[in-house]
Amino acid sequence: QNRVAFKHNKHSKRTKQIQGISHDGLCPKCRGIIKWRKKYRKYKPLKAPKRCGSCQKKKIVRAYHTICHDCCNKKQVCAKCLLPRSEWKLENEEDEDIDEENIDYDASEELDSKESKEKKRKEMKETKEAEILELNAAGSAQTGKEKEKIDIIQSVTESKVSNIVKVNSGGQ
């Protein structure tokens, strides 16, 4: 369960429309909530303008806002939770960039994970081969038991490597 992260169909019209909506006049907490909704496809855009809680005009065009943009600027409050701007905590711009990168799913993440698995497999194979070479170089005056140990290590290494290759290639 939950082995693969949720990803948008980034070429759909609806996803592009939702990602293109900007949310100005929100406190960092509300901005994070709306980003989460966009990221996990829970965001539902408004179909018709909504009535402002302050001026009572139908001027709200963005979902989850409670007052219009004009009233938000006049009162200096968050358009969603009505928290005064003086109480907003500062938001790191770096965190915002990271969240946006996570929204735009790339196939490069998949490639990176496959490459890292391949790297681990090669490293494991190289370390086992180095151990075998050390044992071989340790002395040509090996007893029968030492040769058996070397043969066992080689066979175990080969079976582990072949199992890893099978798992990475999907068992083909």
PDB file of C-alpha atoms in Angstrom:
ATOM      1  CA  GLN A   1       0.000   0.000   0.000  1.00  0.00           C
ATOM      2  CA  ASN A   2       1.244   3.489  -0.903  1.00  0.00           C
ATOM      3  CA  ARG A   3       4.385   2.175  -2.581  1.00  0.00           C
ATOM      4  CA  VAL A   4       4.160   4.655  -5.440  1.00  0.00           C
ATOM      5  CA  ALA A   5       3.543   8.366  -4.894  1.00  0.00           C
ATOM      6  CA  PHE A   6       0.493   9.947  -6.480  1.00  0.00           C
ATOM      7  CA  LYS A   7       1.195  11.703  -9.750  1.00  0.00           C
ATOM      8  CA  HIS A   8      -0.935  13.839 -12.013  1.00  0.00           C
ATOM      9  CA  ASN A   9      -1.607  13.172 -15.635  1.00  0.00           C
ATOM     10  CA  LYS A  10       0.418  16.292 -16.353  1.00  0.00           C
ATOM     11  CA  HIS A  11      -0.849  16.617 -19.928  1.00  0.00           C
ATOM     12  CA  SER A  12      -4.559  16.789 -19.076  1.00  0.00           C
ATOM     13  CA  LYS A  13      -6.406  20.053 -19.625  1.00  0.00           C
ATOM     14  CA  ARG A  14      -7.816  20.077 -16.114  1.00  0.00           C
ATOM     15  CA  THR A  15      -4.413  19.643 -14.462  1.00  0.00           C
ATOM     16  CA  LYS A  16      -2.931  22.452 -16.550  1.00  0.00           C
ATOM     17  CA  GLN A  17      -5.886  24.691 -15.689  1.00  0.00           C
ATOM     18  CA  ILE A  18      -5.605  23.967 -11.954  1.00  0.00           C
ATOM     19  CA  GLN A  19      -1.831  24.449 -11.901  1.00  0.00           C
ATOM     20  CA  GLY A  20      -2.241  27.776 -13.724  1.00  0.00           C
ATOM     21  CA  ILE A  21      -4.505  29.303 -11.058  1.00  0.00           C
ATOM     22  CA  SER A  22      -2.627  31.726  -8.802  1.00  0.00           C
ATOM     23  CA  HIS A  23      -3.651  32.356  -5.203  1.00  0.00           C
ATOM     24  CA  ASP A  24      -2.634  35.823  -4.082  1.00  0.00           C
ATOM     25  CA  GLY A  25      -3.513  37.253  -0.709  1.00  0.00           C
ATOM     26  CA  LEU A  26      -3.266  34.012   1.258  1.00  0.00           C
ATOM     27  CA  CYS A  27      -1.334  33.408   4.490  1.00  0.00           C
ATOM     28  CA  PRO A  28       1.394  30.728   4.373  1.00  0.00           C
ATOM     29  CA  LYS A  29      -0.831  28.148   6.087  1.00  0.00           C
ATOM     30  CA  CYS A  30      -3.712  28.584   3.628  1.00  0.00           C
ATOM     31  CA  ARG A  31      -1.284  28.694   0.702  1.00  0.00           C
ATOM     32  CA  GLY A  32       0.123  25.333   1.855  1.00  0.00           C
ATOM     33  CA  ILE A  33      -3.367  23.855   2.150  1.00  0.00           C
ATOM     34  CA  ILE A  34      -4.262  24.892  -1.388  1.00  0.00           C
ATOM     35  CA  LYS A  35      -0.905  23.630  -2.724  1.00  0.00           C
ATOM     36  CA  TRP A  36      -1.623  20.266  -1.109  1.00  0.00           C
ATOM     37  CA  ARG A  37      -5.072  20.191  -2.727  1.00  0.00           C
ATOM     38  CA  LYS A  38      -3.526  20.940  -6.115  1.00  0.00           C
ATOM     39  CA  LYS A  39      -0.775  18.380  -5.653  1.00  0.00           C
ATOM     40  CA  TYR A  40      -3.140  15.503  -4.801  1.00  0.00           C
ATOM     41  CA  ARG A  41      -5.902  16.512  -7.243  1.00  0.00           C
ATOM     42  CA  LYS A  42      -8.333  17.483  -4.483  1.00  0.00           C
ATOM     43  CA  TYR A  43      -8.640  21.077  -5.693  1.00  0.00           C
ATOM     44  CA  LYS A  44     -12.048  21.884  -7.188  1.00  0.00           C
ATOM     45  CA  PRO A  45     -12.138  25.197  -9.102  1.00  0.00           C
ATOM     46  CA  LEU A  46     -15.209  27.411  -8.870  1.00  0.00           C
ATOM     47  CA  LYS A  47     -17.671  27.128 -11.731  1.00  0.00           C
ATOM     48  CA  ALA A  48     -19.366  30.465 -11.006  1.00  0.00           C
ATOM     49  CA  PRO A  49     -18.287  33.511  -8.969  1.00  0.00           C
ATOM     50  CA  LYS A  50     -19.051  33.328  -5.270  1.00  0.00           C
ATOM     51  CA  ARG A  51     -20.408  36.075  -2.984  1.00  0.00           C
ATOM     52  CA  CYS A  52     -17.801  37.994  -0.940  1.00  0.00           C
ATOM     53  CA  GLY A  53     -18.239  37.768   2.838  1.00  0.00           C
ATOM     54  CA  SER A  54     -17.316  41.417   3.246  1.00  0.00           C
ATOM     55  CA  CYS A  55     -18.812  43.487   0.409  1.00  0.00           C
ATOM     56  CA  GLN A  56     -21.567  40.978  -0.510  1.00  0.00           C
ATOM     57  CA  LYS A  57     -20.782  41.240  -4.248  1.00  0.00           C
ATOM     58  CA  LYS A  58     -20.244  38.184  -6.455  1.00  0.00           C
ATOM     59  CA  LYS A  59     -16.548  38.837  -6.997  1.00  0.00           C
ATOM     60  CA  ILE A  60     -14.785  35.727  -5.632  1.00  0.00           C
ATOM     61  CA  VAL A  61     -13.408  33.803  -8.597  1.00  0.00           C
ATOM     62  CA  ARG A  62     -10.969  31.471  -6.810  1.00  0.00           C
ATOM     63  CA  ALA A  63     -12.038  28.399  -4.868  1.00  0.00           C
ATOM     64  CA  TYR A  64     -11.702  28.276  -1.062  1.00  0.00           C
ATOM     65  CA  HIS A  65     -11.527  32.089  -0.717  1.00  0.00           C
ATOM     66  CA  THR A  66     -14.085  33.748   1.568  1.00  0.00           C
ATOM     67  CA  ILE A  67     -13.551  37.383   0.574  1.00  0.00           C
ATOM     68  CA  CYS A  68     -12.728  39.014  -2.767  1.00  0.00           C
ATOM     69  CA  HIS A  69      -9.279  40.253  -3.748  1.00  0.00           C
ATOM     70  CA  ASP A  70     -10.233  43.926  -3.326  1.00  0.00           C
ATOM     71  CA  CYS A  71     -11.528  43.449   0.245  1.00  0.00           C
ATOM     72  CA  CYS A  72      -8.488  41.317   1.053  1.00  0.00           C
ATOM     73  CA  ASN A  73      -6.171  44.166   0.032  1.00  0.00           C
ATOM     74  CA  LYS A  74      -8.237  46.838   1.842  1.00  0.00           C
ATOM     75  CA  LYS A  75      -8.421  44.930   5.127  1.00  0.00           C
ATOM     76  CA  GLN A  76      -4.898  43.415   4.862  1.00  0.00           C
ATOM     77  CA  VAL A  77      -6.119  39.900   5.752  1.00  0.00           C
ATOM     78  CA  CYS A  78      -5.895  36.393   4.313  1.00  0.00           C
ATOM     79  CA  ALA A  79      -8.580  35.812   1.669  1.00  0.00           C
ATOM     80  CA  LYS A  80      -9.353  32.351   3.065  1.00  0.00           C
ATOM     81  CA  CYS A  81      -9.047  32.408   6.879  1.00  0.00           C
ATOM     82  CA  LEU A  82      -9.161  36.214   7.418  1.00  0.00           C
ATOM     83  CA  LEU A  83      -5.951  36.181   9.502  1.00  0.00           C
ATOM     84  CA  PRO A  84      -4.408  39.698   9.637  1.00  0.00           C
ATOM     85  CA  ARG A  85      -1.168  40.072   7.651  1.00  0.00           C
ATOM     86  CA  SER A  86       0.662  41.235  10.779  1.00  0.00           C
ATOM     87  CA  GLU A  87       0.211  37.714  12.230  1.00  0.00           C
ATOM     88  CA  TRP A  88       1.440  35.819   9.174  1.00  0.00           C
ATOM     89  CA  LYS A  89       4.609  33.808   9.673  1.00  0.00           C
ATOM     90  CA  LEU A  90       7.285  34.299   7.045  1.00  0.00           C
ATOM     91  CA  GLU A  91       7.458  31.547   4.456  1.00  0.00           C
ATOM     92  CA  ASN A  92      10.728  30.298   2.993  1.00  0.00           C
ATOM     93  CA  GLU A  93      10.866  30.766  -0.758  1.00  0.00           C
ATOM     94  CA  GLU A  94      13.005  27.615  -1.022  1.00  0.00           C
ATOM     95  CA  ASP A  95      10.196  25.462   0.422  1.00  0.00           C
ATOM     96  CA  GLU A  96       7.824  26.869  -2.194  1.00  0.00           C
ATOM     97  CA  ASP A  97      10.209  25.946  -5.019  1.00  0.00           C
ATOM     98  CA  ILE A  98      10.619  22.416  -3.669  1.00  0.00           C
ATOM     99  CA  ASP A  99       6.835  21.914  -3.460  1.00  0.00           C
ATOM    100  CA  GLU A 100       6.396  23.065  -7.057  1.00  0.00           C
ATOM    101  CA  GLU A 101       9.108  20.646  -8.201  1.00  0.00           C
ATOM    102  CA  ASN A 102       7.298  17.799  -6.439  1.00  0.00           C
ATOM    103  CA  ILE A 103       4.037  18.677  -8.213  1.00  0.00           C
ATOM    104  CA  ASP A 104       5.642  18.403 -11.630  1.00  0.00           C
ATOM    105  CA  TYR A 105       6.349  14.683 -11.768  1.00  0.00           C
ATOM    106  CA  ASP A 106       9.160  13.657 -14.027  1.00  0.00           C
ATOM    107  CA  ALA A 107      10.136  10.241 -15.324  1.00  0.00           C
ATOM    108  CA  SER A 108      13.687  11.123 -14.283  1.00  0.00           C
ATOM    109  CA  GLU A 109      12.793  10.081 -10.704  1.00  0.00           C
ATOM    110  CA  GLU A 110      12.041   6.598 -11.971  1.00  0.00           C
ATOM    111  CA  LEU A 111      15.306   6.465 -13.885  1.00  0.00           C
ATOM    112  CA  ASP A 112      17.244   7.645 -10.833  1.00  0.00           C
ATOM    113  CA  SER A 113      15.827   4.846  -8.696  1.00  0.00           C
ATOM    114  CA  LYS A 114      16.671   2.219 -11.334  1.00  0.00           C
ATOM    115  CA  GLU A 115      20.181   3.628 -11.689  1.00  0.00           C
ATOM    116  CA  SER A 116      20.704   3.591  -7.919  1.00  0.00           C
ATOM    117  CA  LYS A 117      19.582  -0.051  -7.719  1.00  0.00           C
ATOM    118  CA  GLU A 118      21.979  -0.913 -10.524  1.00  0.00           C
ATOM    119  CA  LYS A 119      24.779   0.954  -8.739  1.00  0.00           C
ATOM    120  CA  LYS A 120      24.145  -0.928  -5.487  1.00  0.00           C
ATOM    121  CA  ARG A 121      24.168  -4.226  -7.332  1.00  0.00           C
ATOM    122  CA  LYS A 122      27.482  -3.417  -9.011  1.00  0.00           C
ATOM    123  CA  GLU A 123      29.037  -2.240  -5.740  1.00  0.00           C
ATOM    124  CA  MET A 124      27.956  -5.427  -3.984  1.00  0.00           C
ATOM    125  CA  LYS A 125      29.369  -7.537  -6.795  1.00  0.00           C
ATOM    126  CA  GLU A 126      32.665  -5.608  -6.733  1.00  0.00           C
ATOM    127  CA  THR A 127      33.052  -5.966  -2.950  1.00  0.00           C
ATOM    128  CA  LYS A 128      32.428  -9.706  -3.122  1.00  0.00           C
ATOM    129  CA  GLU A 129      34.908 -10.036  -5.984  1.00  0.00           C
ATOM    130  CA  ALA A 130      37.463  -8.070  -3.954  1.00  0.00           C
ATOM    131  CA  GLU A 131      36.954 -10.438  -1.001  1.00  0.00           C
ATOM    132  CA  ILE A 132      37.465 -13.415  -3.279  1.00  0.00           C
ATOM    133  CA  LEU A 133      40.629 -11.904  -4.740  1.00  0.00           C
ATOM    134  CA  GLU A 134      41.967 -11.227  -1.237  1.00  0.00           C
ATOM    135  CA  LEU A 135      41.315 -14.798  -0.239  1.00  0.00           C
ATOM    136  CA  ASN A 136      43.006 -16.040  -3.407  1.00  0.00           C
ATOM    137  CA  ALA A 137      45.952 -13.693  -2.926  1.00  0.00           C
ATOM    138  CA  ALA A 138      46.221 -14.501   0.780  1.00  0.00           C
ATOM    139  CA  GLY A 139      48.033 -17.613  -0.074  1.00  0.00           C
ATOM    140  CA  SER A 140      48.317 -20.299  -2.565  1.00  0.00           C
ATOM    141  CA  ALA A 141      48.901 -22.645   0.342  1.00  0.00           C
ATOM    142  CA  GLN A 142      45.201 -22.927   1.006  1.00  0.00           C
ATOM    143  CA  THR A 143      43.729 -25.935   2.646  1.00  0.00           C
ATOM    144  CA  GLY A 144      40.747 -27.767   1.247  1.00  0.00           C
ATOM    145  CA  LYS A 145      38.390 -26.018   3.674  1.00  0.00           C
ATOM    146  CA  GLU A 146      39.533 -22.529   2.586  1.00  0.00           C
ATOM    147  CA  LYS A 147      38.965 -23.445  -1.066  1.00  0.00           C
ATOM    148  CA  GLU A 148      35.462 -24.660  -0.165  1.00  0.00           C
ATOM    149  CA  LYS A 149      34.749 -21.329   1.567  1.00  0.00           C
ATOM    150  CA  ILE A 150      35.854 -19.431  -1.539  1.00  0.00           C
ATOM    151  CA  ASP A 151      33.628 -21.586  -3.756  1.00  0.00           C
ATOM    152  CA  ILE A 152      30.650 -21.040  -1.420  1.00  0.00           C
ATOM    153  CA  ILE A 153      31.196 -17.254  -1.380  1.00  0.00           C
ATOM    154  CA  GLN A 154      31.399 -17.193  -5.176  1.00  0.00           C
ATOM    155  CA  SER A 155      28.216 -19.214  -5.628  1.00  0.00           C
ATOM    156  CA  VAL A 156      26.290 -17.111  -3.071  1.00  0.00           C
ATOM    157  CA  THR A 157      27.485 -13.891  -4.717  1.00  0.00           C
ATOM    158  CA  GLU A 158      26.449 -15.078  -8.165  1.00  0.00           C
ATOM    159  CA  SER A 159      22.998 -16.176  -6.935  1.00  0.00           C
ATOM    160  CA  LYS A 160      22.406 -12.841  -5.134  1.00  0.00           C
ATOM    161  CA  VAL A 161      23.447 -10.875  -8.191  1.00  0.00           C
ATOM    162  CA  SER A 162      21.209 -12.940 -10.458  1.00  0.00           C
ATOM    163  CA  ASN A 163      18.264 -12.473  -8.038  1.00  0.00           C
ATOM    164  CA  ILE A 164      18.805  -8.704  -8.009  1.00  0.00           C
ATOM    165  CA  VAL A 165      18.968  -8.644 -11.802  1.00  0.00           C
ATOM    166  CA  LYS A 166      15.704 -10.610 -11.974  1.00  0.00           C
ATOM    167  CA  VAL A 167      13.985  -8.201  -9.557  1.00  0.00           C
ATOM    168  CA  ASN A 168      15.240  -5.108 -11.437  1.00  0.00           C
ATOM    169  CA  SER A 169      14.196  -6.472 -14.818  1.00  0.00           C
ATOM    170  CA  GLY A 170      10.749  -7.471 -13.557  1.00  0.00           C
ATOM    171  CA  GLY A 171      11.408 -11.197 -13.303  1.00  0.00           C
ATOM    172  CA  GLN A 172      11.930 -11.730 -17.018  1.00  0.00           C
TER     173      GLN A 172
END
